[in-house]
Short mmCIF file of C-alpha atoms and ligand atoms in Angstrom, two decimals:
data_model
loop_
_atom_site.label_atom_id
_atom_site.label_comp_id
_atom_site.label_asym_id
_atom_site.label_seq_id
_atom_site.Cartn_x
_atom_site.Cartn_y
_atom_site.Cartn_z
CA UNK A 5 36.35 -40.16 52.18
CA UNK A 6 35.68 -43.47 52.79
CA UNK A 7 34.89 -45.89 50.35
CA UNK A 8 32.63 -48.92 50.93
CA UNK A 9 32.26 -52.30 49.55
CA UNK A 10 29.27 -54.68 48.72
CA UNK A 11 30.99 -58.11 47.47
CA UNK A 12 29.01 -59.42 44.86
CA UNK A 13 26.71 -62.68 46.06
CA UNK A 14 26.83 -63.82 42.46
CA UNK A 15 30.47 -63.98 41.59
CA UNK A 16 31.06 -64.47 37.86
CA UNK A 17 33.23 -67.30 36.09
CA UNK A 18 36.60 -66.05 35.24
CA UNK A 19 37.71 -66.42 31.48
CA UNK A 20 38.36 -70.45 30.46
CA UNK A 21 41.21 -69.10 28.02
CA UNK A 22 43.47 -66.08 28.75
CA UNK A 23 44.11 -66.05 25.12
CA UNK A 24 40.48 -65.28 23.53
CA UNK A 25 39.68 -62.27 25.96
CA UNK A 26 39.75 -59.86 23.52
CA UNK A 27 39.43 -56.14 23.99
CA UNK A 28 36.75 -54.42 26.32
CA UNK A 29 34.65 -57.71 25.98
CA UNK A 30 34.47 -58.96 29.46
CA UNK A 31 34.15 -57.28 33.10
CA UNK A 32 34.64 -58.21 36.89
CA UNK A 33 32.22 -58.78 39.33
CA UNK A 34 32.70 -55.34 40.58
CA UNK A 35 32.38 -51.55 39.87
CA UNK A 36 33.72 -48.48 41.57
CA UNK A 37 31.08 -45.21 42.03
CA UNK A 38 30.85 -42.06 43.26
CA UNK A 39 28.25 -39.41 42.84
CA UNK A 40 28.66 -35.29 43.05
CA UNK A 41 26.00 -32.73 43.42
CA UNK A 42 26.65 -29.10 43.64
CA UNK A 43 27.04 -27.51 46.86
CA UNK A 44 28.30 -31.21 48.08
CA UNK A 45 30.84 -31.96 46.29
CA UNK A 46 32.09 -35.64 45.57
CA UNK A 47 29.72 -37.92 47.78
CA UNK A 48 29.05 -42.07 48.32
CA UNK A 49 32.14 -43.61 47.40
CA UNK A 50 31.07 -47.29 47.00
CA UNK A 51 32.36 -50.55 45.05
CA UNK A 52 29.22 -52.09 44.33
CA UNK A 53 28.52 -55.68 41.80
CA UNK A 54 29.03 -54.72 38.64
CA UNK A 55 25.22 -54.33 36.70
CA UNK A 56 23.28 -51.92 34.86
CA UNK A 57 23.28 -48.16 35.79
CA UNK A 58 20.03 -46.40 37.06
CA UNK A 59 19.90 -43.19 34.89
CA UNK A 60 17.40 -40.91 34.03
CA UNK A 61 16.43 -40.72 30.45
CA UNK A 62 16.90 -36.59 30.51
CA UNK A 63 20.26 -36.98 31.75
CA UNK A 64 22.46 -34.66 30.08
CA UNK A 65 24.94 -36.69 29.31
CA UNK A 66 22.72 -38.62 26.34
CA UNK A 67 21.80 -35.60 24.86
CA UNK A 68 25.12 -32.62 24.91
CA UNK A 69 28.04 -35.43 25.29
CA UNK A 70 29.10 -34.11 28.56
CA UNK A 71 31.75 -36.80 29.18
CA UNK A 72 35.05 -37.92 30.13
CA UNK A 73 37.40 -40.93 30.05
CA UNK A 74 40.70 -42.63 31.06
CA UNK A 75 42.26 -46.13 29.90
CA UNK A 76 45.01 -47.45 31.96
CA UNK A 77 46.00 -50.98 33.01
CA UNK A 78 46.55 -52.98 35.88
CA UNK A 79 49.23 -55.96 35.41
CA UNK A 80 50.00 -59.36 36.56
CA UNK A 81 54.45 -59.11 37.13
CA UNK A 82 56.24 -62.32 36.99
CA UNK A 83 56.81 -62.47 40.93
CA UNK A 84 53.01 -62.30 41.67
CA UNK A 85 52.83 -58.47 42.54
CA UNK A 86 50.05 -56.54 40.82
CA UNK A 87 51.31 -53.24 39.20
CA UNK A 88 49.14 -50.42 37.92
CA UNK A 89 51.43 -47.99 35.38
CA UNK A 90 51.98 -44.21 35.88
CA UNK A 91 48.37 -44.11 37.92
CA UNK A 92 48.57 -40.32 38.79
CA UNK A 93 49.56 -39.18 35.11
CA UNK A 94 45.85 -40.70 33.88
CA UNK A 95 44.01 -38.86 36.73
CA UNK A 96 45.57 -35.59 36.43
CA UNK A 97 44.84 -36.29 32.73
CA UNK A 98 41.15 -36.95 33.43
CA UNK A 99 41.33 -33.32 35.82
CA UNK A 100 42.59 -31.33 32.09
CA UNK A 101 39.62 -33.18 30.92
CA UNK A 102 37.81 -32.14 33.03
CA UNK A 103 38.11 -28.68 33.13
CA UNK A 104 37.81 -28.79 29.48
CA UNK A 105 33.77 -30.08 29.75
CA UNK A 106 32.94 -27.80 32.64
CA UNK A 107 33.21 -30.92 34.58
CA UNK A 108 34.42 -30.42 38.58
CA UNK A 109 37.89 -31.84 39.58
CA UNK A 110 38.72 -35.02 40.82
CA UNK A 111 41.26 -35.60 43.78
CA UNK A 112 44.02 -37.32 42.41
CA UNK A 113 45.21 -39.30 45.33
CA UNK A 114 41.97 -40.60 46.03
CA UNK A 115 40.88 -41.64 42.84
CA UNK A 116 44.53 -43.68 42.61
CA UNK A 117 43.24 -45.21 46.14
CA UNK A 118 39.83 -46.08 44.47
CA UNK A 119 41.57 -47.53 41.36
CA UNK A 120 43.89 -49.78 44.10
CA UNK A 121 40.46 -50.91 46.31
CA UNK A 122 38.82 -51.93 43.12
CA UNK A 123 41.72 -54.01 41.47
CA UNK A 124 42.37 -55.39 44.80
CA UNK A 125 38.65 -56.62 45.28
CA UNK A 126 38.75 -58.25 41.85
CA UNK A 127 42.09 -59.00 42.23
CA UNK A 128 41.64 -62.63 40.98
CA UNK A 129 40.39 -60.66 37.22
CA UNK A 130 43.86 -59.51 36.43
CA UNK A 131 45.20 -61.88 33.55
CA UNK A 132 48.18 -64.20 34.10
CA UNK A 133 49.48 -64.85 30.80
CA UNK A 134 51.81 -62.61 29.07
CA UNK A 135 50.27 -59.88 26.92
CA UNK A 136 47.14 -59.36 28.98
CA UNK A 137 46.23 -57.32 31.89
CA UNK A 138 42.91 -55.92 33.31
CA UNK A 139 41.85 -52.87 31.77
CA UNK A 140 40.82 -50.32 33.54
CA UNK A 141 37.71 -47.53 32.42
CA UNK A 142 37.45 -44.75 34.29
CA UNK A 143 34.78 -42.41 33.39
CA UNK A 144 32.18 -39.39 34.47
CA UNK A 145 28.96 -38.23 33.32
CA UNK A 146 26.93 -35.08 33.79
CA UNK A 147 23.67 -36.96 34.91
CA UNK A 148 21.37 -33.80 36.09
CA UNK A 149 17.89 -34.45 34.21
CA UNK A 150 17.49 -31.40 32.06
CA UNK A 151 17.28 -30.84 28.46
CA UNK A 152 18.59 -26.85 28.92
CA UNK A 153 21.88 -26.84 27.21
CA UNK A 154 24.82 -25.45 30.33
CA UNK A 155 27.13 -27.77 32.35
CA UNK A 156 25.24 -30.33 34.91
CA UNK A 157 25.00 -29.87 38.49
CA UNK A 158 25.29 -33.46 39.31
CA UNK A 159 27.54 -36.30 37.84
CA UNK A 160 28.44 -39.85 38.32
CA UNK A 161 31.84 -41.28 38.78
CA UNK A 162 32.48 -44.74 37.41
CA UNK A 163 35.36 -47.17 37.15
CA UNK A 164 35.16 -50.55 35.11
CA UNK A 165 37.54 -53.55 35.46
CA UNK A 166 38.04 -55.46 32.09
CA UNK A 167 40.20 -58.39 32.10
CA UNK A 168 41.83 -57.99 28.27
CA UNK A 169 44.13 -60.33 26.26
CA UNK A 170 47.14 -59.99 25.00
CA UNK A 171 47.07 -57.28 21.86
CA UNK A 172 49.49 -59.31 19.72
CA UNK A 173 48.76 -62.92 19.20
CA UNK A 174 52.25 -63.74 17.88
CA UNK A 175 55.15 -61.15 18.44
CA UNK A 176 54.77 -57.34 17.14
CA UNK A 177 52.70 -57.28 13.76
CA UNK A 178 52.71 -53.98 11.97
CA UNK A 179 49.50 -52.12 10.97
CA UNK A 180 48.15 -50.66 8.01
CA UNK A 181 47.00 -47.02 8.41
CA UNK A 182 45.34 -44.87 6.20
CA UNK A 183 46.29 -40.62 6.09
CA UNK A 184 42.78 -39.09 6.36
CA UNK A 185 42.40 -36.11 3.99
CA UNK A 186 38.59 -35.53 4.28
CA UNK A 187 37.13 -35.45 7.43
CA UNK A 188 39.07 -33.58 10.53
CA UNK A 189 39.26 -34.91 14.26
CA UNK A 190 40.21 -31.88 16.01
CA UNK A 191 41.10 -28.05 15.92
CA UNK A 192 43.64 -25.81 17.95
CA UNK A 193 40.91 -24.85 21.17
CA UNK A 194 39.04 -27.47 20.62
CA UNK A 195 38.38 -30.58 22.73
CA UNK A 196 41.64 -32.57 21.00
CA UNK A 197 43.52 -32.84 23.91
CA UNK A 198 40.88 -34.07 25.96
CA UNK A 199 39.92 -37.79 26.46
CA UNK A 200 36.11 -37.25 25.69
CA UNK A 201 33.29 -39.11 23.76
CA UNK A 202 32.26 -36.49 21.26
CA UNK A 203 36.06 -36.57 20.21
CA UNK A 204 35.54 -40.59 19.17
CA UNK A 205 31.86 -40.31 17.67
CA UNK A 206 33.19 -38.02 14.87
CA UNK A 207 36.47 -40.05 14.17
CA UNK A 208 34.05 -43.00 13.39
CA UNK A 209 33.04 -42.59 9.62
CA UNK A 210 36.88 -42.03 8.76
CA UNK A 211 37.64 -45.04 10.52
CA UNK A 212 34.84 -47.35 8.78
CA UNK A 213 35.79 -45.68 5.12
CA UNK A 214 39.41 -47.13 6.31
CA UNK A 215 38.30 -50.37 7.57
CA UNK A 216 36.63 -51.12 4.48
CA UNK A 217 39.97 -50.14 2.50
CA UNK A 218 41.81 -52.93 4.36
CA UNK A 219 43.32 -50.34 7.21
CA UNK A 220 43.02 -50.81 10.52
CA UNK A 221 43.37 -47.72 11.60
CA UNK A 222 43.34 -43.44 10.18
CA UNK A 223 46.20 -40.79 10.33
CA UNK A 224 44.91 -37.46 11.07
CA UNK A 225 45.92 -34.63 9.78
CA UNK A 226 45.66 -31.07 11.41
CA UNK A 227 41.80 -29.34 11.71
CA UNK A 228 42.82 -26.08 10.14
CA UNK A 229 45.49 -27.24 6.64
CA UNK A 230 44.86 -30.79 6.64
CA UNK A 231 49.06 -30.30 6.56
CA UNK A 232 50.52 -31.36 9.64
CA UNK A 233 50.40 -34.64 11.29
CA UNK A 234 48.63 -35.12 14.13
CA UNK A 235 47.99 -38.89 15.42
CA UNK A 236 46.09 -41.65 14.68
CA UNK A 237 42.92 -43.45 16.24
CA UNK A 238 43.83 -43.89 19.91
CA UNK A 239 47.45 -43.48 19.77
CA UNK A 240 50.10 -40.68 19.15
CA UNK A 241 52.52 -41.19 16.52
CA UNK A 242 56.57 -41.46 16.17
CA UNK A 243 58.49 -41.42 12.71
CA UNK A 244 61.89 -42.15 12.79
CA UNK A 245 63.60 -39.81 10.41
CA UNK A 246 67.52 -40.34 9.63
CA UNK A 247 68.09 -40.15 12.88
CA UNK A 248 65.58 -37.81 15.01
CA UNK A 249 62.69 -39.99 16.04
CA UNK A 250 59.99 -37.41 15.86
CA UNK A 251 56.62 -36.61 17.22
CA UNK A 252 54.17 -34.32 16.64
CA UNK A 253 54.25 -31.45 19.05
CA UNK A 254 51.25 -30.98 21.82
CA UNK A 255 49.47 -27.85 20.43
CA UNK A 256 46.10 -28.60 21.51
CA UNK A 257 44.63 -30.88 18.88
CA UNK A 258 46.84 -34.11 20.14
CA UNK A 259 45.38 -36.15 23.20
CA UNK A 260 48.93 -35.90 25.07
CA UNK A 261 49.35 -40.09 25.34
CA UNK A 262 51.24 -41.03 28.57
CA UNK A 263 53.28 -43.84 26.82
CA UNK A 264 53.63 -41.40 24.17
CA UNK A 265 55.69 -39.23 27.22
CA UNK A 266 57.32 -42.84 28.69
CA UNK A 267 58.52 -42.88 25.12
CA UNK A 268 59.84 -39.58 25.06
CA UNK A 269 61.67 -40.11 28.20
CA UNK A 270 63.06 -43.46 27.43
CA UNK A 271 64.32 -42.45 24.32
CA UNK A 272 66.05 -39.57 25.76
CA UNK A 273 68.03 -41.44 28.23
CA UNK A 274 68.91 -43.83 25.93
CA UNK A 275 70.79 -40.47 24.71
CA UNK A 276 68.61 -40.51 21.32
CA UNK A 277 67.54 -37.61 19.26
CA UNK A 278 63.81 -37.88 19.95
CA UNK A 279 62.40 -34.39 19.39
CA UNK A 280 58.22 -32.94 19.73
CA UNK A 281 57.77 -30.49 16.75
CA UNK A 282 55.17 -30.01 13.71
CA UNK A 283 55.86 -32.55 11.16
CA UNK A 284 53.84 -31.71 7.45
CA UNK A 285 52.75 -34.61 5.60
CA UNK A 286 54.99 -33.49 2.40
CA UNK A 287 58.06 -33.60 4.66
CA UNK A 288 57.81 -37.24 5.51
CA UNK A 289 57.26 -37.85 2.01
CA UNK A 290 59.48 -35.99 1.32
CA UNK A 291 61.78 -38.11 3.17
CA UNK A 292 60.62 -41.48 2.61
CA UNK A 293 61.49 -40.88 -0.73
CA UNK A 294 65.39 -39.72 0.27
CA UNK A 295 65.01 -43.40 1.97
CA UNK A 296 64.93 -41.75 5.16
CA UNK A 297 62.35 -42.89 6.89
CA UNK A 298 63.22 -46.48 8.65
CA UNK A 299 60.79 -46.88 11.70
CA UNK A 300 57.21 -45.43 12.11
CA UNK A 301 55.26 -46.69 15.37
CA UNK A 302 52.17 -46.01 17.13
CA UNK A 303 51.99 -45.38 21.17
CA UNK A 304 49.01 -46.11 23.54
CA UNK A 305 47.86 -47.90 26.44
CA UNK A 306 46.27 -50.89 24.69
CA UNK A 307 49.04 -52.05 22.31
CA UNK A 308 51.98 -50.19 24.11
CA UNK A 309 53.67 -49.95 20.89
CA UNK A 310 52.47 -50.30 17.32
CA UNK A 311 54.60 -50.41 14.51
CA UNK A 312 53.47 -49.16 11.53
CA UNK A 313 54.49 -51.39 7.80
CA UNK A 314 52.37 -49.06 5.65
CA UNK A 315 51.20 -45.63 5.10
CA UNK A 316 48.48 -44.68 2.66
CA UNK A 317 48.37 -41.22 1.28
CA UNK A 318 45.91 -40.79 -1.85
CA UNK A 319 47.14 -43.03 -4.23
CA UNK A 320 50.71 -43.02 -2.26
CA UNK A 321 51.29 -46.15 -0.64
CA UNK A 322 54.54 -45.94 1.88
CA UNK A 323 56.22 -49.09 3.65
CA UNK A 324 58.31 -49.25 6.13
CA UNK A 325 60.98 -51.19 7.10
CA UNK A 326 59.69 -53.88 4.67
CA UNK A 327 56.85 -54.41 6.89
CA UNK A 328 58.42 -56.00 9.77
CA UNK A 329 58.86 -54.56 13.34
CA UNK A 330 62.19 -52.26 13.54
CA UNK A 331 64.76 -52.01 16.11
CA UNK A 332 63.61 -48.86 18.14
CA UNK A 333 59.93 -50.08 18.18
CA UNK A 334 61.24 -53.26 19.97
CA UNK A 335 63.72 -51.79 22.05
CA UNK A 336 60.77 -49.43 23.35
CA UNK A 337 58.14 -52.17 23.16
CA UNK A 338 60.63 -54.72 25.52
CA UNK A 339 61.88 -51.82 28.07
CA UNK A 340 57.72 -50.45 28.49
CA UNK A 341 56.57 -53.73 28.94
CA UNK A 342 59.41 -55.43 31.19
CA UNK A 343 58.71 -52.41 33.70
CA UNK A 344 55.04 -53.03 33.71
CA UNK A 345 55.84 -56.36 34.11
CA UNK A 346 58.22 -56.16 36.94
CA UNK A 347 60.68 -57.92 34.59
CA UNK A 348 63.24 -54.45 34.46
CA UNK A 349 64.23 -52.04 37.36
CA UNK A 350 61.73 -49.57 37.07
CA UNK A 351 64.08 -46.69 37.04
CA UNK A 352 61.95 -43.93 36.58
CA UNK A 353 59.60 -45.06 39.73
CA UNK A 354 56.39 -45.32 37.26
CA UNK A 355 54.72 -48.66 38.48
CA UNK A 356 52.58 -48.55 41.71
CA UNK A 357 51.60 -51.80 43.59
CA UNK A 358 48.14 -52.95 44.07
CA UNK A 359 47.66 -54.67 47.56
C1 PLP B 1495 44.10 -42.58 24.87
C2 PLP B 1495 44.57 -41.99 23.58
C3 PLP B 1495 45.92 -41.99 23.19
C4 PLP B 1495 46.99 -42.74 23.96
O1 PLP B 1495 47.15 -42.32 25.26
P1 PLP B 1495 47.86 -43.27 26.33
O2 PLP B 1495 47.82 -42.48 27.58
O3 PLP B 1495 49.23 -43.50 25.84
O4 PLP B 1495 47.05 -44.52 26.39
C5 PLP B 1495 46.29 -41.32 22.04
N1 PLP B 1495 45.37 -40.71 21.27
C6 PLP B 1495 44.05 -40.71 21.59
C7 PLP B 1495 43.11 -39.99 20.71
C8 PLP B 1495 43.63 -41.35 22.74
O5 PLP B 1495 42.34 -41.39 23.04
#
């Protein structure tokens, strides 16, 4: 399929300062869409100027949360190149998703090729100064005006170009996080492992309770015991233990992160113990209070890595490495970004050029 391209006849100004972009705050002058109907298929592949959407107000998207997502970054390297990281893990990602909301499949390959036309049109959004990068949202909704509740017949296929700052201001700060022992975010054949709205929406009240606590972010807990930990916000979790650096298993419940799996697979051929198992929230108390636990770090797209410097659990309050970024967090943090950033041999052949 081809894919056209209006150029915008109002280009935008790009950011003043690098520095005060933000998150998700700012776009480029162009969007990527593409339409499907049944019986048709995928149809009208287009990069239009970015602007408002023309939806209907029945479309069933706004009313049953028929929706999907991705998040995944384009980068400025040193030498000039543009990079995009581990493209076709995100879109086969987005196909589990999919499937999951009765949503038809994407092609793979040519949604990497529409990511690639669309950074390469706005090529002059992607960030320059270390830290940031141009975040990319892809996303589909079920768009077919009817209030009936079954799966659409028609859906729109959008990708967004955000030009983000860097996540850390000044070096690798450690978060405050908050084990949630109310509210659930997911349950074994549920939607947990999918990257879809509904799955955010009912994370929110946790995550303002937190907020207003003076943490950043929640720790959930498994649907079904409220036992075994699952992950936080938007990122999967890592606890080093002694030394196993361990993270919960993917059962179902756990959006499976794809830094979470570059972190898996560094680790390993680093030749350290870094195993995928359940992991109750009375064992790593358990061991925190044996003095075991010396590292705990989040993974995602936007910060990469997050270490954690405290853990609240009811009136428990755990901290970690005395609150300052350990050695396997950096060592992961430095070998994840110097591949995205063209700075290390990208061994593992995860980094795909945008021309
Ligand atoms: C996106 C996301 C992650 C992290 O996934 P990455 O592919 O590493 O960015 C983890 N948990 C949730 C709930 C997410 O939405």
């Amino acid at each position: 399929m081809e894919i056209s391209v209006t150029l915008t006849k109002n280009p935008k100004p790009l950011p003043e300062d690098e520095n005060k972009l933000g998150f998700g705050e700012k776009f480029s002058d162009h969007m990527f869409l593409m339409n499907y109907t049944a019986g048709k298929g995928w149809h009208d592949a287009r990069i239009v100027p970015y602007g408002p959407l023309s939806l209907d107000p029945a479309a069933m998207c706004l009313h049953y949360g028929q929706e999907v997502f991705e998040g995944m970054k384009a980068y400025r390297a040193d030498d000039g190149r543009i990079l995009l990281f581990r493209p076709d893990e995100n879109f086969k990602r987005l196909n589990n998703s999919n499937d999951r909301l009765e949503i038809p499949p994407i092609d793979v390959d040519f949604c990497i090729e529409a990511v690639k036309k669309l950074v390469s049109v706005d090529k002059k959004w992607v960030p320059h100064i270390d830290g940031a990068s141009l975040y990319i949202r892809p996303y589909i909704i079920a768009t077919e005006p009817k209030l009936g509740v079954h799966a659409s017949h028609e859906y729109l296929f959008v990708i967004l170009a955000s030009p983000s700052g860097p996540y850390y201001k000044s070096g690798l700060k450690p978060v405050k996080i908050y084990v949630e022992t109310k509210y659930v975010r997911a349950v074994r054949g549920g939607t947990g492992f999918a990257k879809t709205a509904g799955n955010y929406a009912c994370g929110l009240k946790a995550q303002e309770v937190a907020n207003r606590e003076g943490y950043s972010q929640v720790l959930w807990l498994d649907g079904v015991e409220q036992k075994y930990i699952e992950e936080v916000g938007a990122m999967n979790v890592f606890f080093v233990i002694g030394d196993e650096i361990v993270t919960p298993g993917l059962y179902g419940s756990i959006l499976p992160g794809i830094t979470r799996k570059s972190s898996l697979e560094l680790l390993r051929s680093w030749g350290l113990n870094a195993t995928e198992r359940r992991l109750s929230i009375d064992e790593l108390i358990e061991a925190y209070k044996a003095g075991r636990v010396s590292e705990v770090f989040g993974t995602g797209t936007a910060a990469v890595i997050s270490p954690v410097g405290e853990l609240k659990v009811g009136d428990l309050i755990m901290t970690f490495n005395n609150g300052e970024i350990g050695k396997i967090s950096q060592r992961l943090y430095d070998a994840m970004t110097g591949i995205q950033r063209g700075r290390l041999k990208d061994e593992f052949g995860w980094t795909v050029e945008v021309k």
